[in-house]
Tab-separated table of C-alpha atoms (C1' of nucleotides) in Angstrom:
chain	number	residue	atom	x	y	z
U	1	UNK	CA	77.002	134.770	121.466
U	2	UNK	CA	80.021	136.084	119.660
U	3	UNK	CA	79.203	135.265	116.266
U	4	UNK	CA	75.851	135.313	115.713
U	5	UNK	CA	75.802	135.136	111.941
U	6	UNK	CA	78.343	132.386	111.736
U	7	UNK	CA	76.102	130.128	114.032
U	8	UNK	CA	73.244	130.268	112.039
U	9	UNK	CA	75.595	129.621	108.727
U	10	UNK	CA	77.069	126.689	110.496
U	11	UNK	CA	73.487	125.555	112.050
U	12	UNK	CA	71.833	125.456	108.389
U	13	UNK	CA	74.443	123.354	107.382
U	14	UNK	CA	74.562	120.878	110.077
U	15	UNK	CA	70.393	120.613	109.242
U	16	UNK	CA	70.477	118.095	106.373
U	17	UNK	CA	69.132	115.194	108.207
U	18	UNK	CA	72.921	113.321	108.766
U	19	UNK	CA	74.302	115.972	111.139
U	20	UNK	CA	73.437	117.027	114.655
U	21	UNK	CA	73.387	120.147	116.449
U	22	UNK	CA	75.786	119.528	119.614
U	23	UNK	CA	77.035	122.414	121.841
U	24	UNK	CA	80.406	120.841	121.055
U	25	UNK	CA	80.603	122.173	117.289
U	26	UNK	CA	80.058	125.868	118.423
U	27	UNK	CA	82.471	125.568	121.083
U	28	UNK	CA	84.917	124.651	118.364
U	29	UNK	CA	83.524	127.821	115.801
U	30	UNK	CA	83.858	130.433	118.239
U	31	UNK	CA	87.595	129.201	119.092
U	32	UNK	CA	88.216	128.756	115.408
U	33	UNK	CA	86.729	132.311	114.592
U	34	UNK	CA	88.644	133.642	117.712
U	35	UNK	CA	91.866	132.818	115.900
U	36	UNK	CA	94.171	135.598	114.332
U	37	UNK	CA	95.425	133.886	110.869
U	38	UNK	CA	96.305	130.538	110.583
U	39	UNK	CA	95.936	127.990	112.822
U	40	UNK	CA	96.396	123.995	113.273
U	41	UNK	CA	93.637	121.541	114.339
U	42	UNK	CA	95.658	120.544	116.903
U	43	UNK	CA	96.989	124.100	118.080
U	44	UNK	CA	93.037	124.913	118.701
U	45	UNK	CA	92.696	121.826	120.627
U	46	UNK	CA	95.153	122.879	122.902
U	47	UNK	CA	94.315	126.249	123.359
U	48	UNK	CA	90.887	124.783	124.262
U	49	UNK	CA	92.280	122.439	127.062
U	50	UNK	CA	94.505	125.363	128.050
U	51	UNK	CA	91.248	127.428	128.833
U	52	UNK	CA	89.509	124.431	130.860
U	53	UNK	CA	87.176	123.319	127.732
U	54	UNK	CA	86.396	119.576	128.319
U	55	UNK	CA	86.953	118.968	124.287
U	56	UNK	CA	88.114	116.262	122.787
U	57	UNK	CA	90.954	115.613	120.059
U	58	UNK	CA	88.420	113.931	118.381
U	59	UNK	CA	85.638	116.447	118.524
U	60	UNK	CA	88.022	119.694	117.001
U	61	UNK	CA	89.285	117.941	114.182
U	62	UNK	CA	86.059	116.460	113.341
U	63	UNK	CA	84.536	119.436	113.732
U	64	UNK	CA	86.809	121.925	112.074
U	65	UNK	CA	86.757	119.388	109.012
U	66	UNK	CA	82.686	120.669	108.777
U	67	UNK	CA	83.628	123.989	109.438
U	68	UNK	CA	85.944	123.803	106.349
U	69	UNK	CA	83.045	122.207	104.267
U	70	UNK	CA	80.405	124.903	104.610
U	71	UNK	CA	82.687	127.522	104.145
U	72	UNK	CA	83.424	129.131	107.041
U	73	UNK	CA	86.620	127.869	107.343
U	74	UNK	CA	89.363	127.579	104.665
U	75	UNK	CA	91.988	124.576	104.067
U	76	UNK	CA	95.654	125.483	103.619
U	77	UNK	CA	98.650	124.023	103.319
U	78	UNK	CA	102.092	125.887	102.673
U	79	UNK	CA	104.908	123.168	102.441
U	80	UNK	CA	104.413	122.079	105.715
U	81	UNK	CA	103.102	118.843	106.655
U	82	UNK	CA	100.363	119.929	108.601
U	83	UNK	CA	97.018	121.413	107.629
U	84	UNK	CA	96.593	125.050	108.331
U	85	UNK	CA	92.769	126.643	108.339
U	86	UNK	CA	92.269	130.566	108.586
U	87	UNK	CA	88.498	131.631	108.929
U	88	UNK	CA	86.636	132.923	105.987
U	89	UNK	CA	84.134	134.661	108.141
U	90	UNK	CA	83.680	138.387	106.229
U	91	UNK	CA	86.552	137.704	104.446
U	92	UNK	CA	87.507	137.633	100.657
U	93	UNK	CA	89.137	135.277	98.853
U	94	UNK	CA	93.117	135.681	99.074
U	95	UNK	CA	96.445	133.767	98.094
U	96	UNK	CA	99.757	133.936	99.978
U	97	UNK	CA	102.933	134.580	100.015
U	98	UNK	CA	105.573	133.018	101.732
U	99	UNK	CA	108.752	133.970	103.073
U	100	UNK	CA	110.959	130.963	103.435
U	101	UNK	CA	113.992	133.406	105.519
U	102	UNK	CA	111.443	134.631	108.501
U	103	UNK	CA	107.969	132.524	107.725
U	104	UNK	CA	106.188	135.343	107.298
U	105	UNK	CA	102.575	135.454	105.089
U	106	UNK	CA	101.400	137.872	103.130
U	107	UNK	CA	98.134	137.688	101.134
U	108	UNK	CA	96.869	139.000	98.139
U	109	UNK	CA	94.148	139.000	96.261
U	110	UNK	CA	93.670	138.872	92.363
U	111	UNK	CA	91.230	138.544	90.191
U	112	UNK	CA	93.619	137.091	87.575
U	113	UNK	CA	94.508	133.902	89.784
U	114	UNK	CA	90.974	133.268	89.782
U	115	UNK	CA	90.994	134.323	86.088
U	116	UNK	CA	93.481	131.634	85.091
U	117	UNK	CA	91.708	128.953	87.333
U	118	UNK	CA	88.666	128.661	85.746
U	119	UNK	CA	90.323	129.125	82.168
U	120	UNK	CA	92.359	126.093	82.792
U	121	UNK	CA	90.015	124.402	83.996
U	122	UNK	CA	87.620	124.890	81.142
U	123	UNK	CA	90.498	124.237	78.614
U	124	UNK	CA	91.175	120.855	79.994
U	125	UNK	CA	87.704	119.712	81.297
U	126	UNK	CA	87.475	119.800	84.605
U	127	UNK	CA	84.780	120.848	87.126
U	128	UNK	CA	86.937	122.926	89.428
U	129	UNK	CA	85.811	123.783	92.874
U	130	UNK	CA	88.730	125.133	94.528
U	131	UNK	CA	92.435	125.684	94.419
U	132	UNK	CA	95.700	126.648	96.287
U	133	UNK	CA	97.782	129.083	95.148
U	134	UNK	CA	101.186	129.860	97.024
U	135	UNK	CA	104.264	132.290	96.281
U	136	UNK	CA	107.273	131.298	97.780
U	137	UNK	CA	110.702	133.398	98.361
U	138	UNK	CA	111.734	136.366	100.362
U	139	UNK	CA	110.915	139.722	101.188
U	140	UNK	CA	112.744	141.933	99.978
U	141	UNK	CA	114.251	144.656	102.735
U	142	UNK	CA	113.596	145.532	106.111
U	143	UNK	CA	110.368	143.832	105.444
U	144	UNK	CA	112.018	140.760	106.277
U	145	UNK	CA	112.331	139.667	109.954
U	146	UNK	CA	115.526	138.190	108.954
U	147	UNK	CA	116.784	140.492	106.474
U	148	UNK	CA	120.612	141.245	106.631
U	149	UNK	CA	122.385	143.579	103.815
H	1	UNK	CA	124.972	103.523	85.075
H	2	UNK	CA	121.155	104.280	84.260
H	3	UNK	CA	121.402	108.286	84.653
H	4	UNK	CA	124.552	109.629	83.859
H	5	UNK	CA	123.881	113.253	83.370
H	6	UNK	CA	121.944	113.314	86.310
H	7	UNK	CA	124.907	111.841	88.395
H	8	UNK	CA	127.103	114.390	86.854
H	9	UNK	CA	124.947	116.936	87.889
H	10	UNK	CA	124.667	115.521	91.657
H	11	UNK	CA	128.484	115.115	91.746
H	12	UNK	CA	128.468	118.799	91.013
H	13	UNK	CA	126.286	119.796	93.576
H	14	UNK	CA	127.609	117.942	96.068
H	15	UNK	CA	131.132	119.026	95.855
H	16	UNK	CA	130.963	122.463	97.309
H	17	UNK	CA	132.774	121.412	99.963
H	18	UNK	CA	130.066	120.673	102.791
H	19	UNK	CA	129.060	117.347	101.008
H	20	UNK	CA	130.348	114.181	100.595
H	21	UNK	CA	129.822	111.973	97.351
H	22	UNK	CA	128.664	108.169	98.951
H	23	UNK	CA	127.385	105.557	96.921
H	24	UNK	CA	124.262	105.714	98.854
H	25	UNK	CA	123.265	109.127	97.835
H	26	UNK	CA	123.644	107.103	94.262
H	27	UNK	CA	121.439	104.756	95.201
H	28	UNK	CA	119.193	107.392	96.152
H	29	UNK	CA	119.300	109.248	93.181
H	30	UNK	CA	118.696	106.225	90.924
H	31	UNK	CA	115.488	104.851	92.885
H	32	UNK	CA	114.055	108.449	92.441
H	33	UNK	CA	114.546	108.909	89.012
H	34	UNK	CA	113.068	105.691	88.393
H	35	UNK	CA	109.916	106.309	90.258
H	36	UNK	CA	106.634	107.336	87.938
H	37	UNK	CA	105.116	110.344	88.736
H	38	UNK	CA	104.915	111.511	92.223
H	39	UNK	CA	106.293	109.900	95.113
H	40	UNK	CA	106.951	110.312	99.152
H	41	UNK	CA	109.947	109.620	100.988
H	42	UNK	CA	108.819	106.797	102.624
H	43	UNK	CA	107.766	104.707	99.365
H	44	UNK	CA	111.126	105.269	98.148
H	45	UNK	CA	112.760	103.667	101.409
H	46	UNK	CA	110.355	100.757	101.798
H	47	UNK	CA	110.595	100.033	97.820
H	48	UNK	CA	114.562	100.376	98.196
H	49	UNK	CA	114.544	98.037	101.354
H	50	UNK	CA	112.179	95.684	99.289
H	51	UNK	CA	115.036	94.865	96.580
H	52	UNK	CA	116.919	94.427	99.334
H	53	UNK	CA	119.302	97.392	99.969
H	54	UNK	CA	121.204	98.191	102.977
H	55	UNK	CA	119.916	101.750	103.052
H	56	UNK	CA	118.440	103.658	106.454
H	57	UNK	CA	115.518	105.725	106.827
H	58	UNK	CA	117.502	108.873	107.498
H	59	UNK	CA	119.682	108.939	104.308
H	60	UNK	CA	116.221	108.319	102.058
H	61	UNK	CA	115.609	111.379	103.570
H	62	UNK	CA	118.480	113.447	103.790
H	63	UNK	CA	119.486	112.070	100.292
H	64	UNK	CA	116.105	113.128	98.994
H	65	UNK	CA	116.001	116.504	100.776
H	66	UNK	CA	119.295	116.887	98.639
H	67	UNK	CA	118.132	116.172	95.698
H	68	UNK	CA	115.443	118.579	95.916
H	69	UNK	CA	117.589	121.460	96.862
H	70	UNK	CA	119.493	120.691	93.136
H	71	UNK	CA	116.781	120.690	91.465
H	72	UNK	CA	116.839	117.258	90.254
H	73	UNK	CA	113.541	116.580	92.324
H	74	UNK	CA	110.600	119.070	93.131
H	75	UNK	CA	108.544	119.242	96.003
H	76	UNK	CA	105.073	118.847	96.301
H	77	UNK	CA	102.207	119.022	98.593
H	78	UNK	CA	98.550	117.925	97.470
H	79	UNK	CA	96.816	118.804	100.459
H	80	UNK	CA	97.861	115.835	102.216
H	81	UNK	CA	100.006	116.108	104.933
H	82	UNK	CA	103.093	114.287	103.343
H	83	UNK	CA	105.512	115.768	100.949
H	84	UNK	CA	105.517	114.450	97.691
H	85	UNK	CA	108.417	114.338	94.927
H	86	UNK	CA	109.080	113.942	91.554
H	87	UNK	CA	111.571	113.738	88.997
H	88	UNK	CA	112.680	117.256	87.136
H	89	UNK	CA	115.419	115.117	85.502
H	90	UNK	CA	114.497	115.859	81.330
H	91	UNK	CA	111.056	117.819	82.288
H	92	UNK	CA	109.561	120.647	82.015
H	93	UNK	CA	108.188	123.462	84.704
H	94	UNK	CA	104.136	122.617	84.971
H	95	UNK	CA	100.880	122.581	87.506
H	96	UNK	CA	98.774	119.726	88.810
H	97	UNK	CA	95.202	119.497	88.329
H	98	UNK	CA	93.804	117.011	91.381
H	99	UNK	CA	90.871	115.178	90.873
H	100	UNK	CA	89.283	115.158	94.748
H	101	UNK	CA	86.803	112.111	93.504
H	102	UNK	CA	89.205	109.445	92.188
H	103	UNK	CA	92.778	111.148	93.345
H	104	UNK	CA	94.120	111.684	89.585
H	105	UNK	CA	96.248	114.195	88.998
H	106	UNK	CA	96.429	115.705	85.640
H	107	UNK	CA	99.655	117.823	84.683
H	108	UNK	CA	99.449	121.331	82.877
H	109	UNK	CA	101.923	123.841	81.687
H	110	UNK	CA	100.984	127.448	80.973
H	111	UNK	CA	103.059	130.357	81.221
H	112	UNK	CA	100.278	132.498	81.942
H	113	UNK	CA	101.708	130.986	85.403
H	114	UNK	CA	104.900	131.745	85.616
H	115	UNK	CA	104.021	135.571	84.591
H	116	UNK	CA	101.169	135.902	87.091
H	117	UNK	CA	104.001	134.610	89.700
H	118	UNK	CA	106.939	137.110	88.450
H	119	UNK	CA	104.059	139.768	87.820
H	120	UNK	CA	102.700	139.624	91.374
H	121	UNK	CA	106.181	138.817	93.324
H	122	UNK	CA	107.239	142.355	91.586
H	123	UNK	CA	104.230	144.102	92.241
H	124	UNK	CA	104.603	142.893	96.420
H	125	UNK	CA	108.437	143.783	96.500
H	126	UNK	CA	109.050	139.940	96.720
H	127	UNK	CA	112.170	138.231	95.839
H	128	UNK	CA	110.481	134.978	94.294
H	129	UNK	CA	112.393	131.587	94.174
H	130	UNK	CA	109.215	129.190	93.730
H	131	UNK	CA	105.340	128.844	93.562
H	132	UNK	CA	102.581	126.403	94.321
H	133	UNK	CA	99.748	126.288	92.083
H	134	UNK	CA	97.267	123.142	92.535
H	135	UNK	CA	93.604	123.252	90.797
H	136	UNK	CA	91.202	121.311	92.923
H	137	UNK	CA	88.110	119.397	91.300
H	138	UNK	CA	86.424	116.562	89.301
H	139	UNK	CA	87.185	114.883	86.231
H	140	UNK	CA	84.354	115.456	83.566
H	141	UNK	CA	82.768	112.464	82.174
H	142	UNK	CA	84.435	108.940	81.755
H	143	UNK	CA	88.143	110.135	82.730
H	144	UNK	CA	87.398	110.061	86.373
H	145	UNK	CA	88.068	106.638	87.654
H	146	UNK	CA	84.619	107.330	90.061
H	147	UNK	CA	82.696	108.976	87.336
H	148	UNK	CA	79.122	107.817	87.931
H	149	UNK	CA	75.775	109.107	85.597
X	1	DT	C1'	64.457	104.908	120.975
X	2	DT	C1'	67.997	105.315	117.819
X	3	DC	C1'	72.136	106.395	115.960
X	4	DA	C1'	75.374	110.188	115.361
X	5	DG	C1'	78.534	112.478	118.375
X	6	DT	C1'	81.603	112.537	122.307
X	7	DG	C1'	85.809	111.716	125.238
X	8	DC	C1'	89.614	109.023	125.795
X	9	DA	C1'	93.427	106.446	124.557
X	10	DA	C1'	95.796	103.903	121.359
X	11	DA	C1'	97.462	103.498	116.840
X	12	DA	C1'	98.793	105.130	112.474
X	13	DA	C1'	101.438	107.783	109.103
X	14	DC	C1'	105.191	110.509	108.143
X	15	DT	C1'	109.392	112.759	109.578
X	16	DT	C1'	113.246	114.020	112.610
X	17	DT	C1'	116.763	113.169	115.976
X	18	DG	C1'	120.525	110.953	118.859
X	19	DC	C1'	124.181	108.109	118.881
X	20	DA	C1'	128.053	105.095	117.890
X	21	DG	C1'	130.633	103.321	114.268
X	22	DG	C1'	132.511	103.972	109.462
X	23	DA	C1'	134.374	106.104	105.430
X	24	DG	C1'	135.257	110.246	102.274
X	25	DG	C1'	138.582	113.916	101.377
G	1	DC	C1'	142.782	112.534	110.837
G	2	DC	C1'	138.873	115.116	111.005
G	3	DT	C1'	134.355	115.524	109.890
G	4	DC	C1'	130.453	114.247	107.579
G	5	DC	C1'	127.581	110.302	106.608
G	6	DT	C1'	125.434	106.029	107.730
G	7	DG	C1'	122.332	102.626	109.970
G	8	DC	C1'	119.441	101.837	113.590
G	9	DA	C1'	116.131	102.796	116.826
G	10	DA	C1'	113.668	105.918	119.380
G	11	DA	C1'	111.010	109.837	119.650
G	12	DG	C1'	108.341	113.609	117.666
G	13	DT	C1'	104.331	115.588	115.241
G	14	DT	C1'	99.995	115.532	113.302
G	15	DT	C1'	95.960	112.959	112.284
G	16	DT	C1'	92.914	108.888	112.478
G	17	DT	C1'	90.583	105.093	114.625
G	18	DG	C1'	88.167	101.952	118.029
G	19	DC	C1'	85.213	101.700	121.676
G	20	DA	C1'	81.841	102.405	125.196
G	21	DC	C1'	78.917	105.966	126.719
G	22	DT	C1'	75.907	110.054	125.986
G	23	DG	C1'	72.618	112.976	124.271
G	24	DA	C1'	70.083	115.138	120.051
G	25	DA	C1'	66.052	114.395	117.360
DNA sequence: TTCAGTGCAAAAACTTTGCAGGAGG
DNA sequence: CCTCCTGCAAAGTTTTTGCACTGAA
């Protein structure tokens, strides 16, 4: 078992009396964990079926919505239409950056984002329980894959 | 003629030489400004072909795209997968607050935002053109539309 | 035993593309 | 007259749904 921890995170959660424990869920966490960055639902399914899993559509996108839920996974979407997760297995929070010349993603982390969050939420009454916070533009340099003087 | 300004300001854009000024990208422009609040590309075409215009699919959406690159519409996502617009056309720079109970969205302007943005895009070495900044969470009290006791 | 979960396929929602004809500059 | 634009329809992409069967509790 690859990720021991995360199994018993995801187990507890599924244990509330309107879940169920299948093999099928942790199929889809380990491939979800195994994942450098971001990743589609349906990218995962196909790397499943590419690898002989008998998975179906059905079962990663229901079960990566649940993985999103307790935590372990994280929701993003950067101007595409299409949802992107990225595990939040030992992770910290982060924000990103987006090139818009070479696609690139960089992440950062500040405590004033989350700062500024919560005050505006207070300020305007509202019980806030997440956002999504994106940069867009270009890197500057040879940073860039596209960069051209 | 209902926006004036707003075709001046399209004319402009669009004569740069690559563009051509057609009376549907008119059409276009008018529909969108008349929409209230935010609105996807598809409403727009199925309202325009329910008065009864002649226009296609594929200049709603080129037409719209347009529009956005002049700044006369932004762009939005709300972590749906479908971009959203809305008019810039007489308003001001501000943030959405998204109710994930009843599906309100509440507007906000703060320039705390904009100097986070600049302040972290220099910080990065990132050549910023645009941000997106979306506060998740529930309506206190009797302003959500699913507020229960 | 019961009902949530599964696989499969079809449908749905939104967007893009290919093409032939038409009109802007 | 040369492209760019248009309308239409088809196809593409991502996600959701319906259904009969299976297996967790």
């Amino acid at each position: 078992m690859k990720y021991p921890k995360a199994h018993e995170e995801f187990k507890e959660f599924l244990k509330d009396g309107k879940h169920r424990v299948t093999p099928e869920r942790f199929e889809v966490l380990d491939y979800a964990l195994d994942q450098k960055g971001h990743f589609g639902a349906d990218e995962l399914y196909i790397e499943m079926k590419k690898n002989d899993s008998n998975i179906s559509r059905a079962t990663v996108y229901n079960t990566i919505e649940l993985l999103a839920n307790c935590d372990l996974l994280s929701k993003r979407h950067f101007g595409e239409n299409k949802t992107r997760y990225e595990s939040n297995f030992n992770r910290k929070n982060h924000d990103h950056l987006i090139c818009t010349n070479c696609g690139k993603i960089k992440e950062f982390s500040s405590t004033r984002v989350e700062d500024l969050v919560k005050q505006i939420s207070d300020e305007l009454g509202f019980d806030n329980t997440g956002y999504s916070f994106n940069i867009f533009g270009k890197c500057t340099d040879r940073s860039c894959d596209k960069y051209e003087d």
